[in-house]
Short mmCIF file of C-alpha atoms in Angstrom, two decimals:
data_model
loop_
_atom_site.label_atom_id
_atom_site.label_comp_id
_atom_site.label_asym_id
_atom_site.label_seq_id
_atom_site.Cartn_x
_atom_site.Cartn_y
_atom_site.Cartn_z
CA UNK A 1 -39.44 71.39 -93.24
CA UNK A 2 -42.75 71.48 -95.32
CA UNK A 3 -45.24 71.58 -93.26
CA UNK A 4 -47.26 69.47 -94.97
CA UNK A 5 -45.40 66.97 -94.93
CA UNK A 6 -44.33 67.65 -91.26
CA UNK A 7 -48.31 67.11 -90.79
CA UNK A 8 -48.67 63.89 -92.88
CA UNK A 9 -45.57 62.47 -91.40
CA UNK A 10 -46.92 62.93 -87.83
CA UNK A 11 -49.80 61.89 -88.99
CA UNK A 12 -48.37 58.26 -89.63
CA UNK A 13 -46.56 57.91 -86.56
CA UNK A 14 -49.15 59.14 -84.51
CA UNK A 15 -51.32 56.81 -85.77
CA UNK A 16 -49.34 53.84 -85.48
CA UNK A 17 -49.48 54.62 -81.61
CA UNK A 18 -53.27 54.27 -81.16
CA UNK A 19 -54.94 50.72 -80.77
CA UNK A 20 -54.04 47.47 -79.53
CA UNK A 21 -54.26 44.55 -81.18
CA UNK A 22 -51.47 43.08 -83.08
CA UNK A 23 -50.69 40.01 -85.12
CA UNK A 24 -46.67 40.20 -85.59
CA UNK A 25 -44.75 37.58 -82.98
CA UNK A 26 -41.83 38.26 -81.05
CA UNK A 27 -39.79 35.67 -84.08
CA UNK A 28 -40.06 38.13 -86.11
CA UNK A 29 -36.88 39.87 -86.17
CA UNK A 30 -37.60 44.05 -84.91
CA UNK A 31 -36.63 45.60 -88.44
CA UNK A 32 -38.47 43.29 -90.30
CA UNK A 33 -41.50 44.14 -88.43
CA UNK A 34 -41.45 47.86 -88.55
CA UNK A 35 -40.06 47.26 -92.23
CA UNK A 36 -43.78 45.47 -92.91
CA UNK A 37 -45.94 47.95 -91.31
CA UNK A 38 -44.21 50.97 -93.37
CA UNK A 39 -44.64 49.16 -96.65
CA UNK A 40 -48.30 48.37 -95.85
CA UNK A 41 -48.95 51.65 -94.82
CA UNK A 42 -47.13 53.62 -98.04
CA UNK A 43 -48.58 50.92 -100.61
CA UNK A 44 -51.87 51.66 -99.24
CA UNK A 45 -51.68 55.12 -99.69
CA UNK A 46 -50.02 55.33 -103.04
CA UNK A 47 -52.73 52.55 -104.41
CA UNK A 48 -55.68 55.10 -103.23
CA UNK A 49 -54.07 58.20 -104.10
CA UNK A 50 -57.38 59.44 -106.31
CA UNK A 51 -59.64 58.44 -103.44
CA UNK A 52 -57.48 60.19 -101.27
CA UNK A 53 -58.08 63.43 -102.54
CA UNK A 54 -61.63 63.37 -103.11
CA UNK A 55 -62.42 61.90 -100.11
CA UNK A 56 -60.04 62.45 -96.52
CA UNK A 57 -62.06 59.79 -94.64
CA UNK A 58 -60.34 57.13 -96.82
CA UNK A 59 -57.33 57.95 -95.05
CA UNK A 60 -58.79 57.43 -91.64
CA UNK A 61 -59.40 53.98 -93.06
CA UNK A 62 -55.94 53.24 -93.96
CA UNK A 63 -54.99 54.24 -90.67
CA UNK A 64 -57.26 51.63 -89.20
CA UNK A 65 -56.61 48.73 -91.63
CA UNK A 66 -53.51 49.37 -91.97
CA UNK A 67 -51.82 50.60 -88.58
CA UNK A 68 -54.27 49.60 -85.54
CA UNK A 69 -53.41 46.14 -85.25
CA UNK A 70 -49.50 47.11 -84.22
CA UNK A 71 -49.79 49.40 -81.40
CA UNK A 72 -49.89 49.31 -77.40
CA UNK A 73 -52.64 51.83 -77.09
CA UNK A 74 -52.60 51.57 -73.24
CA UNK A 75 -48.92 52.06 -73.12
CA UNK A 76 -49.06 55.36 -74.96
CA UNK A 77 -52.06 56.43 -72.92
CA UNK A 78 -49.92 55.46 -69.36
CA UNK A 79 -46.64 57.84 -71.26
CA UNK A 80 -49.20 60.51 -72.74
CA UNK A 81 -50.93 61.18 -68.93
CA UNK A 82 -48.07 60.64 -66.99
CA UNK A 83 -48.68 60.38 -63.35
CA UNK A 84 -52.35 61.17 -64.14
CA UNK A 85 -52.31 57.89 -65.52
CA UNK A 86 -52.35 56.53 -61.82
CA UNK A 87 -55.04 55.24 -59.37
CA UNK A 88 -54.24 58.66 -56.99
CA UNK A 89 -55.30 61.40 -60.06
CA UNK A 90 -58.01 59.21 -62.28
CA UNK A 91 -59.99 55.89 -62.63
CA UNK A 92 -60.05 53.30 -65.17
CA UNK A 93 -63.18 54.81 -66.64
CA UNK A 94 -61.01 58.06 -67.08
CA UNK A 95 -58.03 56.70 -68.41
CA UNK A 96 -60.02 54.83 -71.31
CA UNK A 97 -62.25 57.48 -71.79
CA UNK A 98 -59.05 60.03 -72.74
CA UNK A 99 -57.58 57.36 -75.23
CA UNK A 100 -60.89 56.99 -77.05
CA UNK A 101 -60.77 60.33 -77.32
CA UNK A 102 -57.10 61.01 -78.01
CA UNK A 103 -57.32 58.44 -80.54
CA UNK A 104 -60.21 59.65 -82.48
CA UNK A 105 -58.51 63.22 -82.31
CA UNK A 106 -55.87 62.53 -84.36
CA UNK A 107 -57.37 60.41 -86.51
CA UNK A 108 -60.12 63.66 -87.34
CA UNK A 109 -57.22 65.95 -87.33
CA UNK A 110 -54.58 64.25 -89.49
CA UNK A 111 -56.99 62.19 -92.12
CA UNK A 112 -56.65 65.56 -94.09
CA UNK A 113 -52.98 65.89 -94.39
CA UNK A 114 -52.71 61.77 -95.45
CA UNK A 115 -55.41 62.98 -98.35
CA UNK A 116 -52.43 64.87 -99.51
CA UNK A 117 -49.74 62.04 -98.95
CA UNK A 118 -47.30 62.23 -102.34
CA UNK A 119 -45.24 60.02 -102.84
CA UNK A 120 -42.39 59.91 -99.83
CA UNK A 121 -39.74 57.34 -99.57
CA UNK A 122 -38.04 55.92 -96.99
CA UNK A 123 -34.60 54.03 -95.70
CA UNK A 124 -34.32 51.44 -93.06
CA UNK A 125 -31.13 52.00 -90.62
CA UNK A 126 -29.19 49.25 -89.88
CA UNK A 127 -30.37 47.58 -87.05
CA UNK A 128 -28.52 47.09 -83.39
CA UNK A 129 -29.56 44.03 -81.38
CA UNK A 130 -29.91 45.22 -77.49
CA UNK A 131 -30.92 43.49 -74.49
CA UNK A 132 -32.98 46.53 -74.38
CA UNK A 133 -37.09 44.98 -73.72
CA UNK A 134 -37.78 47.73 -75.77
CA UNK A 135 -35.86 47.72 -79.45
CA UNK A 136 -35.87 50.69 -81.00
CA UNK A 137 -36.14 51.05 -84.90
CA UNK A 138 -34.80 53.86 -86.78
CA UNK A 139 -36.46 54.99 -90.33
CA UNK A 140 -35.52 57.80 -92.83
CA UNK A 141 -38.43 59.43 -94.24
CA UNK A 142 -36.33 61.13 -97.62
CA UNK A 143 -38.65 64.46 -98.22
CA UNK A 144 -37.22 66.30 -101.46
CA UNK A 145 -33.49 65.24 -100.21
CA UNK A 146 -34.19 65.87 -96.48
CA UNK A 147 -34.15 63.08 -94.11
CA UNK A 148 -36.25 62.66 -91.51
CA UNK A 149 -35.35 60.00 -89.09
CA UNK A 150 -37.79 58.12 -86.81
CA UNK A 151 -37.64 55.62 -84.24
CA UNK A 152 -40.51 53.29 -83.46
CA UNK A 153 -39.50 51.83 -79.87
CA UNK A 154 -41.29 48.42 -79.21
CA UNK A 155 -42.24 46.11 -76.67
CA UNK A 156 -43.16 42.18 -76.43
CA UNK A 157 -47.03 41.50 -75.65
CA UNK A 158 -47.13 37.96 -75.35
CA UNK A 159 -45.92 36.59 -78.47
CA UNK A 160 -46.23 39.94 -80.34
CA UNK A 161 -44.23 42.89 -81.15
CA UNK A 162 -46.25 46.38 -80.22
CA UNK A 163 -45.22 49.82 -81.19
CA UNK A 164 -45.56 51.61 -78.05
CA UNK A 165 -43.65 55.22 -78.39
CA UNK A 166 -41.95 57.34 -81.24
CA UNK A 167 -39.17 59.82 -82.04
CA UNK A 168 -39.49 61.98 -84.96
CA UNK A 169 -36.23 63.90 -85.19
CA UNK A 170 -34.72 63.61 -81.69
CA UNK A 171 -38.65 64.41 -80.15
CA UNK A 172 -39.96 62.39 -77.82
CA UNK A 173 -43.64 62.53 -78.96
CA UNK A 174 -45.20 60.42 -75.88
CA UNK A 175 -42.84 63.20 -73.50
CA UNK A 176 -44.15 66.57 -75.69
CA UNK A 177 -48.13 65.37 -75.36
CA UNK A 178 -47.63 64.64 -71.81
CA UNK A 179 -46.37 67.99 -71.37
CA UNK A 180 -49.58 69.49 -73.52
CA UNK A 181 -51.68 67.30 -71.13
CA UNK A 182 -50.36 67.91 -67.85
CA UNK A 183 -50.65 71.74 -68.55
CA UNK A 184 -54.03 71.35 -69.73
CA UNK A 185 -55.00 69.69 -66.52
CA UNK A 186 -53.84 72.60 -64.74
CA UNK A 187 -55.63 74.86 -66.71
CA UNK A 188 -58.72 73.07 -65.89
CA UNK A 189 -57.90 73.56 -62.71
CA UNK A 190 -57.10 69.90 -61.63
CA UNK A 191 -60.32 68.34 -62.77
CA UNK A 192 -59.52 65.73 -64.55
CA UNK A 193 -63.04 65.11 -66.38
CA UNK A 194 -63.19 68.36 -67.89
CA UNK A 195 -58.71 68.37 -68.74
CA UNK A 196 -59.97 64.74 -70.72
CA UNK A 197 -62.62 66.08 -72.65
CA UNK A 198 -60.57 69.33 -73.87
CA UNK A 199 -57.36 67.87 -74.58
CA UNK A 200 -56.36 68.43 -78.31
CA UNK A 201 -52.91 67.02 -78.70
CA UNK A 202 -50.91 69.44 -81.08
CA UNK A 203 -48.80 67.39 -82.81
CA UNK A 204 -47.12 70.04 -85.16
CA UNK A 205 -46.10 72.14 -81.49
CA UNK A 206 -44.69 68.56 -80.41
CA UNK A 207 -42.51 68.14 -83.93
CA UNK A 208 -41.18 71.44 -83.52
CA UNK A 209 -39.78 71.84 -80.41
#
């Protein structure tokens, strides 16, 4: 797989996984909604492909305009920490304090490789309707013939659909940075504080396993 493209594509469904606020309600049929966020996300970045290039921070503005408003941020922070997530390993303060950081990590990191975004496309699967709380939605990124499949899983908040964990290619991403976290905390030697402000999610080690 180009890695590149590896990069960019993580990129995108990293992102998608990092802030809380969302608009889309629970009428809104699963496919359609992940459908929506995909085409705002690819029309963005095709429209400022020149600005792109020039400039990577443009691309850590798409990924806030253009991806924030859809995602469970705390839910990915509860999967990404694992049991250090709870009350008996670290506080509130802690647990907000990693997924500012996490968050602004990848943005840094990845805003490069979506400077570089050409033009991908992408198939919808056809959907299955579960009684699943959490419906999972399965896209083919096409990369020069190769198909790349991931699956946004979401959940109902309220009256709104939230992207709370991915799959690129049969990985669970939420599973492979909990495993980079948990064995940073350990070599920190347990202290939580100092595993928080080290932790630098790998995301091309999670897409490759």
């Amino acid at each position: 797989m180009n890695t590149l493209f590896k990069q960019t594509l993580t990129a995108s469904v990293l992102s998608t996984m990092i802030v809380s606020t969302a608009f889309a309600a629970p009428t809104e049929a699963p496919p359609v909604f992940v459908k929506r966020v995909a085409d705002g996300l690819i029309s963005s970045l095709k429209a400022n492909q020149a600005k792109l290039k020039a400039n990577p921070a443009e691309a850590r503005a798409i990924i806030r305009n253009n991806l924030d408003p859809y995602i469970d941020s705390q839910a990915f922070t509860r999967i990404v920490m694992g049991t250090y997530a709870t009350n008996q390993y670290s506080t509130a303060a802690q647990r907000a304090q990693f997924e500012k950081n996490f968050r602004e990590s990848l943005i840094e990191n990845y805003g490069t490789a979506f400077a570089k975004f050409t033009n991908q496309t992408y198939t919808l699967r056809p959907y299955k309707e579960t009684n699943s709380k959490n419906p999972v939605v399965t896209i083919d990124f096409n990369n020069n013939g190769e198909k790349i499949p991931v699956s946004f899983q979401l959940i109902e908040k309220g009256d709104q659909w939230k992207v709370r964990n991915m799959n690129v290619s049969g990985i669970d991403l939420g599973l492979q940075f909990r495993n980079q976290f948990a064995a940073n905390v350990k070599r920190n030697g347990n202290n939580i504080d100092k595993a928080i402000a080290t932790f630098k999610p790998d995301a091309d080690a999670a897409t490759t396993k």
